[in-house]
Amino acid sequence: MSSWDALTRELDAWADAGQQAALWWRDDDAIIPTRALDQLIDIAGLYQAPLTLAVIPARTTKMLFHTLKGHSHIRVAQHGYAHVNNAGPGQKKIELGGGFDDQRLMRDLKIGRDRLSEIFEAPVTMLVPPWNRIEERVIKQLPALGYRTLSAFAQK
């Protein structure tokens, strides 16, 4: 059984209950236009499916802006700052935590948010942690920086 089978069963259960699921895609690590991104944009456009691109602020370029311009179903969210690993030896990768100084981390996140606002029209106030990992101490500081949404796996 593939993971698609589980999704198909779930969507069928919704349909049987007379409900329709609202879905959106999130694609991570966007920095420049690529052939794969062009294909994703085409598919999302064909079905008018909402697409959120998690863009790495320190590494993105205006070329990506030009690729996305005119695609109203695509939104840009912040994917950390530079997508660097701040974990100690033997620990799981994490940019938003680890041994990184909180003051510097918050400064970098703000710089990243400002950079996205300069390049892209109305980026969403969403933070997408690289590797889907963020420490609780960092989460608590996000509202002060203007973030309204966090998109990550549940903490375990």
PDB file of N, CA and C in Angstrom, residues 40-146:
ATOM      1  N   LEU A  40       5.630  22.362 -11.319  1.00  0.00           N
ATOM      2  CA  LEU A  40       4.733  22.491 -10.171  1.00  0.00           C
ATOM      3  C   LEU A  40       3.781  23.668 -10.372  1.00  0.00           C
ATOM      4  N   ILE A  41       4.291  24.780 -10.835  1.00  0.00           N
ATOM      5  CA  ILE A  41       3.463  25.961 -11.098  1.00  0.00           C
ATOM      6  C   ILE A  41       2.412  25.649 -12.158  1.00  0.00           C
ATOM      7  N   ASP A  42       2.817  24.936 -13.199  1.00  0.00           N
ATOM      8  CA  ASP A  42       1.867  24.567 -14.260  1.00  0.00           C
ATOM      9  C   ASP A  42       0.750  23.671 -13.732  1.00  0.00           C
ATOM     10  N   ILE A  43       1.100  22.679 -12.914  1.00  0.00           N
ATOM     11  CA  ILE A  43       0.092  21.764 -12.362  1.00  0.00           C
ATOM     12  C   ILE A  43      -0.843  22.515 -11.424  1.00  0.00           C
ATOM     13  N   ALA A  44      -0.272  23.338 -10.544  1.00  0.00           N
ATOM     14  CA  ALA A  44      -1.105  24.115  -9.617  1.00  0.00           C
ATOM     15  C   ALA A  44      -2.030  25.051 -10.393  1.00  0.00           C
ATOM     16  N   GLY A  45      -1.522  25.655 -11.447  1.00  0.00           N
ATOM     17  CA  GLY A  45      -2.336  26.548 -12.266  1.00  0.00           C
ATOM     18  C   GLY A  45      -3.443  25.817 -12.990  1.00  0.00           C
ATOM     19  N   LEU A  46      -3.150  24.650 -13.503  1.00  0.00           N
ATOM     20  CA  LEU A  46      -4.140  23.854 -14.221  1.00  0.00           C
ATOM     21  C   LEU A  46      -5.349  23.564 -13.339  1.00  0.00           C
ATOM     22  N   TYR A  47      -5.100  23.261 -12.077  1.00  0.00           N
ATOM     23  CA  TYR A  47      -6.179  22.920 -11.156  1.00  0.00           C
ATOM     24  C   TYR A  47      -6.560  24.084 -10.239  1.00  0.00           C
ATOM     25  N   GLN A  48      -5.917  25.244 -10.442  1.00  0.00           N
ATOM     26  CA  GLN A  48      -6.125  26.401  -9.558  1.00  0.00           C
ATOM     27  C   GLN A  48      -6.008  25.997  -8.089  1.00  0.00           C
ATOM     28  N   ALA A  49      -5.014  25.153  -7.827  1.00  0.00           N
ATOM     29  CA  ALA A  49      -4.739  24.687  -6.469  1.00  0.00           C
ATOM     30  C   ALA A  49      -3.820  25.679  -5.767  1.00  0.00           C
ATOM     31  N   PRO A  50      -4.178  26.105  -4.567  1.00  0.00           N
ATOM     32  CA  PRO A  50      -3.305  27.026  -3.838  1.00  0.00           C
ATOM     33  C   PRO A  50      -1.950  26.377  -3.576  1.00  0.00           C
ATOM     34  N   LEU A  51      -0.898  27.136  -3.763  1.00  0.00           N
ATOM     35  CA  LEU A  51       0.465  26.647  -3.575  1.00  0.00           C
ATOM     36  C   LEU A  51       1.222  27.656  -2.730  1.00  0.00           C
ATOM     37  N   THR A  52       1.875  27.183  -1.684  1.00  0.00           N
ATOM     38  CA  THR A  52       2.732  28.036  -0.873  1.00  0.00           C
ATOM     39  C   THR A  52       4.164  27.593  -1.068  1.00  0.00           C
ATOM     40  N   LEU A  53       5.015  28.526  -1.472  1.00  0.00           N
ATOM     41  CA  LEU A  53       6.437  28.244  -1.623  1.00  0.00           C
ATOM     42  C   LEU A  53       7.164  28.740  -0.381  1.00  0.00           C
ATOM     43  N   ALA A  54       7.883  27.856   0.262  1.00  0.00           N
ATOM     44  CA  ALA A  54       8.712  28.223   1.404  1.00  0.00           C
ATOM     45  C   ALA A  54      10.066  28.651   0.842  1.00  0.00           C
ATOM     46  N   VAL A  55      10.315  29.968   0.876  1.00  0.00           N
ATOM     47  CA  VAL A  55      11.472  30.569   0.234  1.00  0.00           C
ATOM     48  C   VAL A  55      12.548  30.878   1.276  1.00  0.00           C
ATOM     49  N   ILE A  56      13.791  30.545   0.945  1.00  0.00           N
ATOM     50  CA  ILE A  56      14.930  30.808   1.824  1.00  0.00           C
ATOM     51  C   ILE A  56      15.390  32.245   1.564  1.00  0.00           C
ATOM     52  N   PRO A  57      15.125  33.163   2.503  1.00  0.00           N
ATOM     53  CA  PRO A  57      15.375  34.580   2.243  1.00  0.00           C
ATOM     54  C   PRO A  57      16.826  34.930   1.915  1.00  0.00           C
ATOM     55  N   ALA A  58      17.779  34.346   2.612  1.00  0.00           N
ATOM     56  CA  ALA A  58      19.180  34.722   2.412  1.00  0.00           C
ATOM     57  C   ALA A  58      19.718  34.253   1.060  1.00  0.00           C
ATOM     58  N   ARG A  59      19.012  33.345   0.409  1.00  0.00           N
ATOM     59  CA  ARG A  59      19.542  32.760  -0.826  1.00  0.00           C
ATOM     60  C   ARG A  59      18.680  33.004  -2.058  1.00  0.00           C
ATOM     61  N   THR A  60      17.497  33.612  -1.892  1.00  0.00           N
ATOM     62  CA  THR A  60      16.618  33.792  -3.037  1.00  0.00           C
ATOM     63  C   THR A  60      17.042  34.990  -3.892  1.00  0.00           C
ATOM     64  N   THR A  61      16.487  35.043  -5.089  1.00  0.00           N
ATOM     65  CA  THR A  61      16.814  36.117  -6.027  1.00  0.00           C
ATOM     66  C   THR A  61      15.533  36.686  -6.627  1.00  0.00           C
ATOM     67  N   LYS A  62      15.665  37.813  -7.275  1.00  0.00           N
ATOM     68  CA  LYS A  62      14.512  38.419  -7.953  1.00  0.00           C
ATOM     69  C   LYS A  62      14.069  37.577  -9.142  1.00  0.00           C
ATOM     70  N   MET A  63      14.919  36.677  -9.613  1.00  0.00           N
ATOM     71  CA  MET A  63      14.501  35.783 -10.710  1.00  0.00           C
ATOM     72  C   MET A  63      13.291  34.960 -10.286  1.00  0.00           C
ATOM     73  N   LEU A  64      13.272  34.540  -9.017  1.00  0.00           N
ATOM     74  CA  LEU A  64      12.132  33.769  -8.529  1.00  0.00           C
ATOM     75  C   LEU A  64      10.881  34.637  -8.521  1.00  0.00           C
ATOM     76  N   PHE A  65      11.008  35.892  -8.121  1.00  0.00           N
ATOM     77  CA  PHE A  65       9.867  36.814  -8.149  1.00  0.00           C
ATOM     78  C   PHE A  65       9.286  36.893  -9.563  1.00  0.00           C
ATOM     79  N   HIS A  66      10.145  37.055 -10.558  1.00  0.00           N
ATOM     80  CA  HIS A  66       9.664  37.179 -11.938  1.00  0.00           C
ATOM     81  C   HIS A  66       8.965  35.903 -12.406  1.00  0.00           C
ATOM     82  N   THR A  67       9.418  34.759 -11.933  1.00  0.00           N
ATOM     83  CA  THR A  67       8.775  33.492 -12.276  1.00  0.00           C
ATOM     84  C   THR A  67       7.375  33.406 -11.670  1.00  0.00           C
ATOM     85  N   LEU A  68       7.206  33.934 -10.457  1.00  0.00           N
ATOM     86  CA  LEU A  68       5.930  33.822  -9.743  1.00  0.00           C
ATOM     87  C   LEU A  68       4.941  34.929 -10.094  1.00  0.00           C
ATOM     88  N   LYS A  69       5.434  36.000 -10.664  1.00  0.00           N
ATOM     89  CA  LYS A  69       4.578  37.159 -10.956  1.00  0.00           C
ATOM     90  C   LYS A  69       3.398  36.748 -11.835  1.00  0.00           C
ATOM     91  N   GLY A  70       2.219  37.174 -11.419  1.00  0.00           N
ATOM     92  CA  GLY A  70       1.014  36.878 -12.183  1.00  0.00           C
ATOM     93  C   GLY A  70       0.324  35.578 -11.800  1.00  0.00           C
ATOM     94  N   HIS A  71       0.896  34.821 -10.900  1.00  0.00           N
ATOM     95  CA  HIS A  71       0.289  33.561 -10.445  1.00  0.00           C
ATOM     96  C   HIS A  71      -0.389  33.819  -9.100  1.00  0.00           C
ATOM     97  N   SER A  72      -1.650  34.229  -9.137  1.00  0.00           N
ATOM     98  CA  SER A  72      -2.346  34.642  -7.916  1.00  0.00           C
ATOM     99  C   SER A  72      -2.607  33.487  -6.948  1.00  0.00           C
ATOM    100  N   HIS A  73      -2.500  32.248  -7.407  1.00  0.00           N
ATOM    101  CA  HIS A  73      -2.737  31.095  -6.536  1.00  0.00           C
ATOM    102  C   HIS A  73      -1.469  30.658  -5.789  1.00  0.00           C
ATOM    103  N   ILE A  74      -0.357  31.380  -6.003  1.00  0.00           N
ATOM    104  CA  ILE A  74       0.905  31.031  -5.350  1.00  0.00           C
ATOM    105  C   ILE A  74       1.258  32.094  -4.322  1.00  0.00           C
ATOM    106  N   ARG A  75       1.569  31.617  -3.107  1.00  0.00           N
ATOM    107  CA  ARG A  75       1.976  32.517  -2.035  1.00  0.00           C
ATOM    108  C   ARG A  75       3.386  32.158  -1.596  1.00  0.00           C
ATOM    109  N   VAL A  76       4.051  33.137  -1.015  1.00  0.00           N
ATOM    110  CA  VAL A  76       5.425  32.955  -0.549  1.00  0.00           C
ATOM    111  C   VAL A  76       5.446  33.047   0.972  1.00  0.00           C
ATOM    112  N   ALA A  77       6.106  32.078   1.592  1.00  0.00           N
ATOM    113  CA  ALA A  77       6.309  32.078   3.044  1.00  0.00           C
ATOM    114  C   ALA A  77       7.806  32.008   3.321  1.00  0.00           C
ATOM    115  N   GLN A  78       8.195  32.399   4.505  1.00  0.00           N
ATOM    116  CA  GLN A  78       9.604  32.427   4.879  1.00  0.00           C
ATOM    117  C   GLN A  78      10.057  31.062   5.385  1.00  0.00           C
ATOM    118  N   HIS A  79      11.131  30.558   4.787  1.00  0.00           N
ATOM    119  CA  HIS A  79      11.699  29.259   5.145  1.00  0.00           C
ATOM    120  C   HIS A  79      12.996  29.491   5.916  1.00  0.00           C
ATOM    121  N   GLY A  80      12.835  29.791   7.219  1.00  0.00           N
ATOM    122  CA  GLY A  80      14.005  30.090   8.038  1.00  0.00           C
ATOM    123  C   GLY A  80      14.667  31.369   7.564  1.00  0.00           C
ATOM    124  N   TYR A  81      15.988  31.375   7.615  1.00  0.00           N
ATOM    125  CA  TYR A  81      16.730  32.523   7.093  1.00  0.00           C
ATOM    126  C   TYR A  81      17.708  32.076   6.011  1.00  0.00           C
ATOM    127  N   ALA A  82      18.676  31.239   6.381  1.00  0.00           N
ATOM    128  CA  ALA A  82      19.684  30.801   5.409  1.00  0.00           C
ATOM    129  C   ALA A  82      19.703  29.288   5.216  1.00  0.00           C
ATOM    130  N   HIS A  83      18.814  28.579   5.920  1.00  0.00           N
ATOM    131  CA  HIS A  83      18.748  27.112   5.865  1.00  0.00           C
ATOM    132  C   HIS A  83      20.102  26.511   6.250  1.00  0.00           C
ATOM    133  N   VAL A  84      20.600  26.945   7.415  1.00  0.00           N
ATOM    134  CA  VAL A  84      21.860  26.416   7.937  1.00  0.00           C
ATOM    135  C   VAL A  84      21.575  25.590   9.187  1.00  0.00           C
ATOM    136  N   ASN A  85      22.443  24.649   9.449  1.00  0.00           N
ATOM    137  CA  ASN A  85      22.269  23.752  10.582  1.00  0.00           C
ATOM    138  C   ASN A  85      22.973  24.327  11.816  1.00  0.00           C
ATOM    139  N   ASN A  86      22.204  24.567  12.873  1.00  0.00           N
ATOM    140  CA  ASN A  86      22.758  25.068  14.132  1.00  0.00           C
ATOM    141  C   ASN A  86      22.796  23.998  15.220  1.00  0.00           C
ATOM    142  N   ALA A  87      22.578  22.748  14.836  1.00  0.00           N
ATOM    143  CA  ALA A  87      22.587  21.652  15.809  1.00  0.00           C
ATOM    144  C   ALA A  87      24.019  21.293  16.192  1.00  0.00           C
ATOM    145  N   GLY A  88      24.128  20.750  17.377  1.00  0.00           N
ATOM    146  CA  GLY A  88      25.425  20.267  17.825  1.00  0.00           C
ATOM    147  C   GLY A  88      25.737  18.910  17.200  1.00  0.00           C
ATOM    148  N   PRO A  89      26.945  18.424  17.394  1.00  0.00           N
ATOM    149  CA  PRO A  89      27.336  17.122  16.839  1.00  0.00           C
ATOM    150  C   PRO A  89      26.405  16.017  17.317  1.00  0.00           C
ATOM    151  N   GLY A  90      25.952  15.185  16.394  1.00  0.00           N
ATOM    152  CA  GLY A  90      25.096  14.056  16.714  1.00  0.00           C
ATOM    153  C   GLY A  90      23.634  14.400  16.922  1.00  0.00           C
ATOM    154  N   GLN A  91      23.273  15.683  16.823  1.00  0.00           N
ATOM    155  CA  GLN A  91      21.880  16.084  16.984  1.00  0.00           C
ATOM    156  C   GLN A  91      21.217  16.225  15.617  1.00  0.00           C
ATOM    157  N   LYS A  92      19.880  16.168  15.600  1.00  0.00           N
ATOM    158  CA  LYS A  92      19.139  16.367  14.361  1.00  0.00           C
ATOM    159  C   LYS A  92      19.305  17.809  13.893  1.00  0.00           C
ATOM    160  N   LYS A  93      19.307  17.987  12.580  1.00  0.00           N
ATOM    161  CA  LYS A  93      19.484  19.314  11.993  1.00  0.00           C
ATOM    162  C   LYS A  93      18.383  20.261  12.456  1.00  0.00           C
ATOM    163  N   ILE A  94      18.785  21.503  12.735  1.00  0.00           N
ATOM    164  CA  ILE A  94      17.841  22.552  13.135  1.00  0.00           C
ATOM    165  C   ILE A  94      18.489  23.907  12.863  1.00  0.00           C
ATOM    166  N   GLU A  95      17.742  24.794  12.250  1.00  0.00           N
ATOM    167  CA  GLU A  95      18.216  26.167  12.095  1.00  0.00           C
ATOM    168  C   GLU A  95      17.632  27.059  13.196  1.00  0.00           C
ATOM    169  N   LEU A  96      16.378  26.822  13.544  1.00  0.00           N
ATOM    170  CA  LEU A  96      15.666  27.690  14.471  1.00  0.00           C
ATOM    171  C   LEU A  96      15.759  27.154  15.892  1.00  0.00           C
ATOM    172  N   GLY A  97      16.976  27.165  16.395  1.00  0.00           N
ATOM    173  CA  GLY A  97      17.271  26.666  17.728  1.00  0.00           C
ATOM    174  C   GLY A  97      18.692  26.142  17.775  1.00  0.00           C
ATOM    175  N   GLY A  98      18.882  25.041  18.449  1.00  0.00           N
ATOM    176  CA  GLY A  98      20.226  24.499  18.581  1.00  0.00           C
ATOM    177  C   GLY A  98      21.079  25.421  19.425  1.00  0.00           C
ATOM    178  N   GLY A  99      22.335  25.516  19.087  1.00  0.00           N
ATOM    179  CA  GLY A  99      23.258  26.349  19.856  1.00  0.00           C
ATOM    180  C   GLY A  99      23.284  27.795  19.425  1.00  0.00           C
ATOM    181  N   PHE A 100      22.355  28.200  18.581  1.00  0.00           N
ATOM    182  CA  PHE A 100      22.358  29.559  18.037  1.00  0.00           C
ATOM    183  C   PHE A 100      21.831  30.552  19.059  1.00  0.00           C
ATOM    184  N   ASP A 101      22.463  31.697  19.167  1.00  0.00           N
ATOM    185  CA  ASP A 101      22.064  32.773  20.069  1.00  0.00           C
ATOM    186  C   ASP A 101      20.703  33.326  19.649  1.00  0.00           C
ATOM    187  N   ASP A 102      19.772  33.422  20.607  1.00  0.00           N
ATOM    188  CA  ASP A 102      18.408  33.883  20.311  1.00  0.00           C
ATOM    189  C   ASP A 102      18.378  35.274  19.692  1.00  0.00           C
ATOM    190  N   GLN A 103      19.175  36.180  20.218  1.00  0.00           N
ATOM    191  CA  GLN A 103      19.161  37.548  19.708  1.00  0.00           C
ATOM    192  C   GLN A 103      19.581  37.585  18.233  1.00  0.00           C
ATOM    193  N   ARG A 104      20.602  36.845  17.902  1.00  0.00           N
ATOM    194  CA  ARG A 104      21.056  36.803  16.510  1.00  0.00           C
ATOM    195  C   ARG A 104      20.016  36.097  15.639  1.00  0.00           C
ATOM    196  N   LEU A 105      19.429  35.031  16.153  1.00  0.00           N
ATOM    197  CA  LEU A 105      18.411  34.297  15.404  1.00  0.00           C
ATOM    198  C   LEU A 105      17.215  35.193  15.090  1.00  0.00           C
ATOM    199  N   MET A 106      16.739  35.949  16.071  1.00  0.00           N
ATOM    200  CA  MET A 106      15.604  36.850  15.852  1.00  0.00           C
ATOM    201  C   MET A 106      15.975  37.952  14.859  1.00  0.00           C
ATOM    202  N   ARG A 107      17.207  38.447  14.956  1.00  0.00           N
ATOM    203  CA  ARG A 107      17.659  39.459  13.995  1.00  0.00           C
ATOM    204  C   ARG A 107      17.667  38.893  12.579  1.00  0.00           C
ATOM    205  N   ASP A 108      18.184  37.682  12.427  1.00  0.00           N
ATOM    206  CA  ASP A 108      18.225  37.048  11.102  1.00  0.00           C
ATOM    207  C   ASP A 108      16.820  36.815  10.550  1.00  0.00           C
ATOM    208  N   LEU A 109      15.902  36.360  11.404  1.00  0.00           N
ATOM    209  CA  LEU A 109      14.526  36.144  10.944  1.00  0.00           C
ATOM    210  C   LEU A 109      13.888  37.449  10.472  1.00  0.00           C
ATOM    211  N   LYS A 110      14.134  38.531  11.196  1.00  0.00           N
ATOM    212  CA  LYS A 110      13.586  39.828  10.794  1.00  0.00           C
ATOM    213  C   LYS A 110      14.206  40.289   9.474  1.00  0.00           C
ATOM    214  N   ILE A 111      15.512  40.132   9.336  1.00  0.00           N
ATOM    215  CA  ILE A 111      16.179  40.495   8.080  1.00  0.00           C
ATOM    216  C   ILE A 111      15.579  39.674   6.936  1.00  0.00           C
ATOM    217  N   GLY A 112      15.360  38.385   7.177  1.00  0.00           N
ATOM    218  CA  GLY A 112      14.770  37.523   6.159  1.00  0.00           C
ATOM    219  C   GLY A 112      13.367  37.946   5.791  1.00  0.00           C
ATOM    220  N   ARG A 113      12.562  38.272   6.799  1.00  0.00           N
ATOM    221  CA  ARG A 113      11.190  38.728   6.545  1.00  0.00           C
ATOM    222  C   ARG A 113      11.201  40.019   5.731  1.00  0.00           C
ATOM    223  N   ASP A 114      12.081  40.950   6.104  1.00  0.00           N
ATOM    224  CA  ASP A 114      12.179  42.214   5.373  1.00  0.00           C
ATOM    225  C   ASP A 114      12.637  41.993   3.942  1.00  0.00           C
ATOM    226  N   ARG A 115      13.568  41.078   3.741  1.00  0.00           N
ATOM    227  CA  ARG A 115      14.064  40.787   2.387  1.00  0.00           C
ATOM    228  C   ARG A 115      12.943  40.220   1.517  1.00  0.00           C
ATOM    229  N   LEU A 116      12.167  39.283   2.060  1.00  0.00           N
ATOM    230  CA  LEU A 116      11.052  38.732   1.284  1.00  0.00           C
ATOM    231  C   LEU A 116      10.037  39.816   0.936  1.00  0.00           C
ATOM    232  N   SER A 117       9.798  40.732   1.862  1.00  0.00           N
ATOM    233  CA  SER A 117       8.852  41.820   1.612  1.00  0.00           C
ATOM    234  C   SER A 117       9.346  42.762   0.523  1.00  0.00           C
ATOM    235  N   GLU A 118      10.658  42.899   0.400  1.00  0.00           N
ATOM    236  CA  GLU A 118      11.230  43.740  -0.656  1.00  0.00           C
ATOM    237  C   GLU A 118      11.135  43.076  -2.022  1.00  0.00           C
ATOM    238  N   ILE A 119      11.280  41.766  -2.058  1.00  0.00           N
ATOM    239  CA  ILE A 119      11.329  41.047  -3.336  1.00  0.00           C
ATOM    240  C   ILE A 119       9.950  40.621  -3.818  1.00  0.00           C
ATOM    241  N   PHE A 120       9.112  40.120  -2.908  1.00  0.00           N
ATOM    242  CA  PHE A 120       7.833  39.531  -3.293  1.00  0.00           C
ATOM    243  C   PHE A 120       6.667  40.414  -2.865  1.00  0.00           C
ATOM    244  N   GLU A 121       5.606  40.360  -3.638  1.00  0.00           N
ATOM    245  CA  GLU A 121       4.392  41.096  -3.303  1.00  0.00           C
ATOM    246  C   GLU A 121       3.645  40.349  -2.195  1.00  0.00           C
ATOM    247  N   ALA A 122       3.492  40.962  -1.054  1.00  0.00           N
ATOM    248  CA  ALA A 122       2.689  40.447   0.060  1.00  0.00           C
ATOM    249  C   ALA A 122       2.996  39.007   0.450  1.00  0.00           C
ATOM    250  N   PRO A 123       4.236  38.725   0.912  1.00  0.00           N
ATOM    251  CA  PRO A 123       4.476  37.378   1.442  1.00  0.00           C
ATOM    252  C   PRO A 123       3.591  37.139   2.660  1.00  0.00           C
ATOM    253  N   VAL A 124       3.211  35.894   2.878  1.00  0.00           N
ATOM    254  CA  VAL A 124       2.356  35.585   4.022  1.00  0.00           C
ATOM    255  C   VAL A 124       3.181  35.671   5.310  1.00  0.00           C
ATOM    256  N   THR A 125       2.515  35.929   6.415  1.00  0.00           N
ATOM    257  CA  THR A 125       3.204  36.061   7.701  1.00  0.00           C
ATOM    258  C   THR A 125       3.359  34.681   8.340  1.00  0.00           C
ATOM    259  N   MET A 126       3.908  33.776   7.554  1.00  0.00           N
ATOM    260  CA  MET A 126       4.098  32.387   7.962  1.00  0.00           C
ATOM    261  C   MET A 126       5.589  32.076   8.009  1.00  0.00           C
ATOM    262  N   LEU A 127       5.995  31.368   9.041  1.00  0.00           N
ATOM    263  CA  LEU A 127       7.364  30.880   9.126  1.00  0.00           C
ATOM    264  C   LEU A 127       7.338  29.367   8.932  1.00  0.00           C
ATOM    265  N   VAL A 128       8.202  28.887   8.053  1.00  0.00           N
ATOM    266  CA  VAL A 128       8.333  27.461   7.770  1.00  0.00           C
ATOM    267  C   VAL A 128       9.744  27.053   8.197  1.00  0.00           C
ATOM    268  N   PRO A 129       9.891  26.361   9.315  1.00  0.00           N
ATOM    269  CA  PRO A 129      11.226  25.998   9.784  1.00  0.00           C
ATOM    270  C   PRO A 129      11.900  24.972   8.870  1.00  0.00           C
ATOM    271  N   PRO A 130      13.161  25.222   8.513  1.00  0.00           N
ATOM    272  CA  PRO A 130      13.905  24.188   7.784  1.00  0.00           C
ATOM    273  C   PRO A 130      13.923  22.886   8.595  1.00  0.00           C
ATOM    274  N   TRP A 131      13.826  21.793   7.911  1.00  0.00           N
ATOM    275  CA  TRP A 131      13.770  20.449   8.495  1.00  0.00           C
ATOM    276  C   TRP A 131      12.557  20.281   9.411  1.00  0.00           C
ATOM    277  N   ASN A 132      11.597  21.221   9.342  1.00  0.00           N
ATOM    278  CA  ASN A 132      10.385  21.180  10.162  1.00  0.00           C
ATOM    279  C   ASN A 132      10.695  21.132  11.650  1.00  0.00           C
ATOM    280  N   ARG A 133      11.810  21.743  12.048  1.00  0.00           N
ATOM    281  CA  ARG A 133      12.184  21.745  13.455  1.00  0.00           C
ATOM    282  C   ARG A 133      12.359  23.179  13.945  1.00  0.00           C
ATOM    283  N   ILE A 134      11.782  23.448  15.099  1.00  0.00           N
ATOM    284  CA  ILE A 134      11.907  24.750  15.745  1.00  0.00           C
ATOM    285  C   ILE A 134      11.757  24.529  17.237  1.00  0.00           C
ATOM    286  N   GLU A 135      12.596  25.172  18.017  1.00  0.00           N
ATOM    287  CA  GLU A 135      12.527  25.010  19.465  1.00  0.00           C
ATOM    288  C   GLU A 135      11.436  25.904  20.049  1.00  0.00           C
ATOM    289  N   GLU A 136      10.845  25.441  21.127  1.00  0.00           N
ATOM    290  CA  GLU A 136       9.750  26.156  21.790  1.00  0.00           C
ATOM    291  C   GLU A 136      10.158  27.576  22.165  1.00  0.00           C
ATOM    292  N   ARG A 137      11.395  27.749  22.596  1.00  0.00           N
ATOM    293  CA  ARG A 137      11.857  29.081  22.986  1.00  0.00           C
ATOM    294  C   ARG A 137      11.826  30.052  21.811  1.00  0.00           C
ATOM    295  N   VAL A 138      12.006  29.548  20.621  1.00  0.00           N
ATOM    296  CA  VAL A 138      11.948  30.380  19.417  1.00  0.00           C
ATOM    297  C   VAL A 138      10.495  30.658  19.045  1.00  0.00           C
ATOM    298  N   ILE A 139       9.646  29.643  19.141  1.00  0.00           N
ATOM    299  CA  ILE A 139       8.222  29.813  18.824  1.00  0.00           C
ATOM    300  C   ILE A 139       7.624  30.947  19.643  1.00  0.00           C
ATOM    301  N   LYS A 140       7.963  31.006  20.909  1.00  0.00           N
ATOM    302  CA  LYS A 140       7.400  32.023  21.810  1.00  0.00           C
ATOM    303  C   LYS A 140       7.744  33.449  21.377  1.00  0.00           C
ATOM    304  N   GLN A 141       8.815  33.622  20.629  1.00  0.00           N
ATOM    305  CA  GLN A 141       9.258  34.953  20.215  1.00  0.00           C
ATOM    306  C   GLN A 141       8.703  35.380  18.845  1.00  0.00           C
ATOM    307  N   LEU A 142       8.082  34.471  18.127  1.00  0.00           N
ATOM    308  CA  LEU A 142       7.642  34.767  16.763  1.00  0.00           C
ATOM    309  C   LEU A 142       6.569  35.854  16.657  1.00  0.00           C
ATOM    310  N   PRO A 143       5.549  35.889  17.525  1.00  0.00           N
ATOM    311  CA  PRO A 143       4.538  36.946  17.394  1.00  0.00           C
ATOM    312  C   PRO A 143       5.126  38.357  17.465  1.00  0.00           C
ATOM    313  N   ALA A 144       6.160  38.551  18.269  1.00  0.00           N
ATOM    314  CA  ALA A 144       6.784  39.875  18.381  1.00  0.00           C
ATOM    315  C   ALA A 144       7.435  40.307  17.072  1.00  0.00           C
ATOM    316  N   LEU A 145       7.763  39.343  16.216  1.00  0.00           N
ATOM    317  CA  LEU A 145       8.356  39.657  14.907  1.00  0.00           C
ATOM    318  C   LEU A 145       7.305  39.770  13.809  1.00  0.00           C
ATOM    319  N   GLY A 146       6.043  39.546  14.168  1.00  0.00           N
ATOM    320  CA  GLY A 146       4.978  39.697  13.175  1.00  0.00           C
ATOM    321  C   GLY A 146       4.514  38.419  12.508  1.00  0.00           C
TER     322      GLY A 146
END
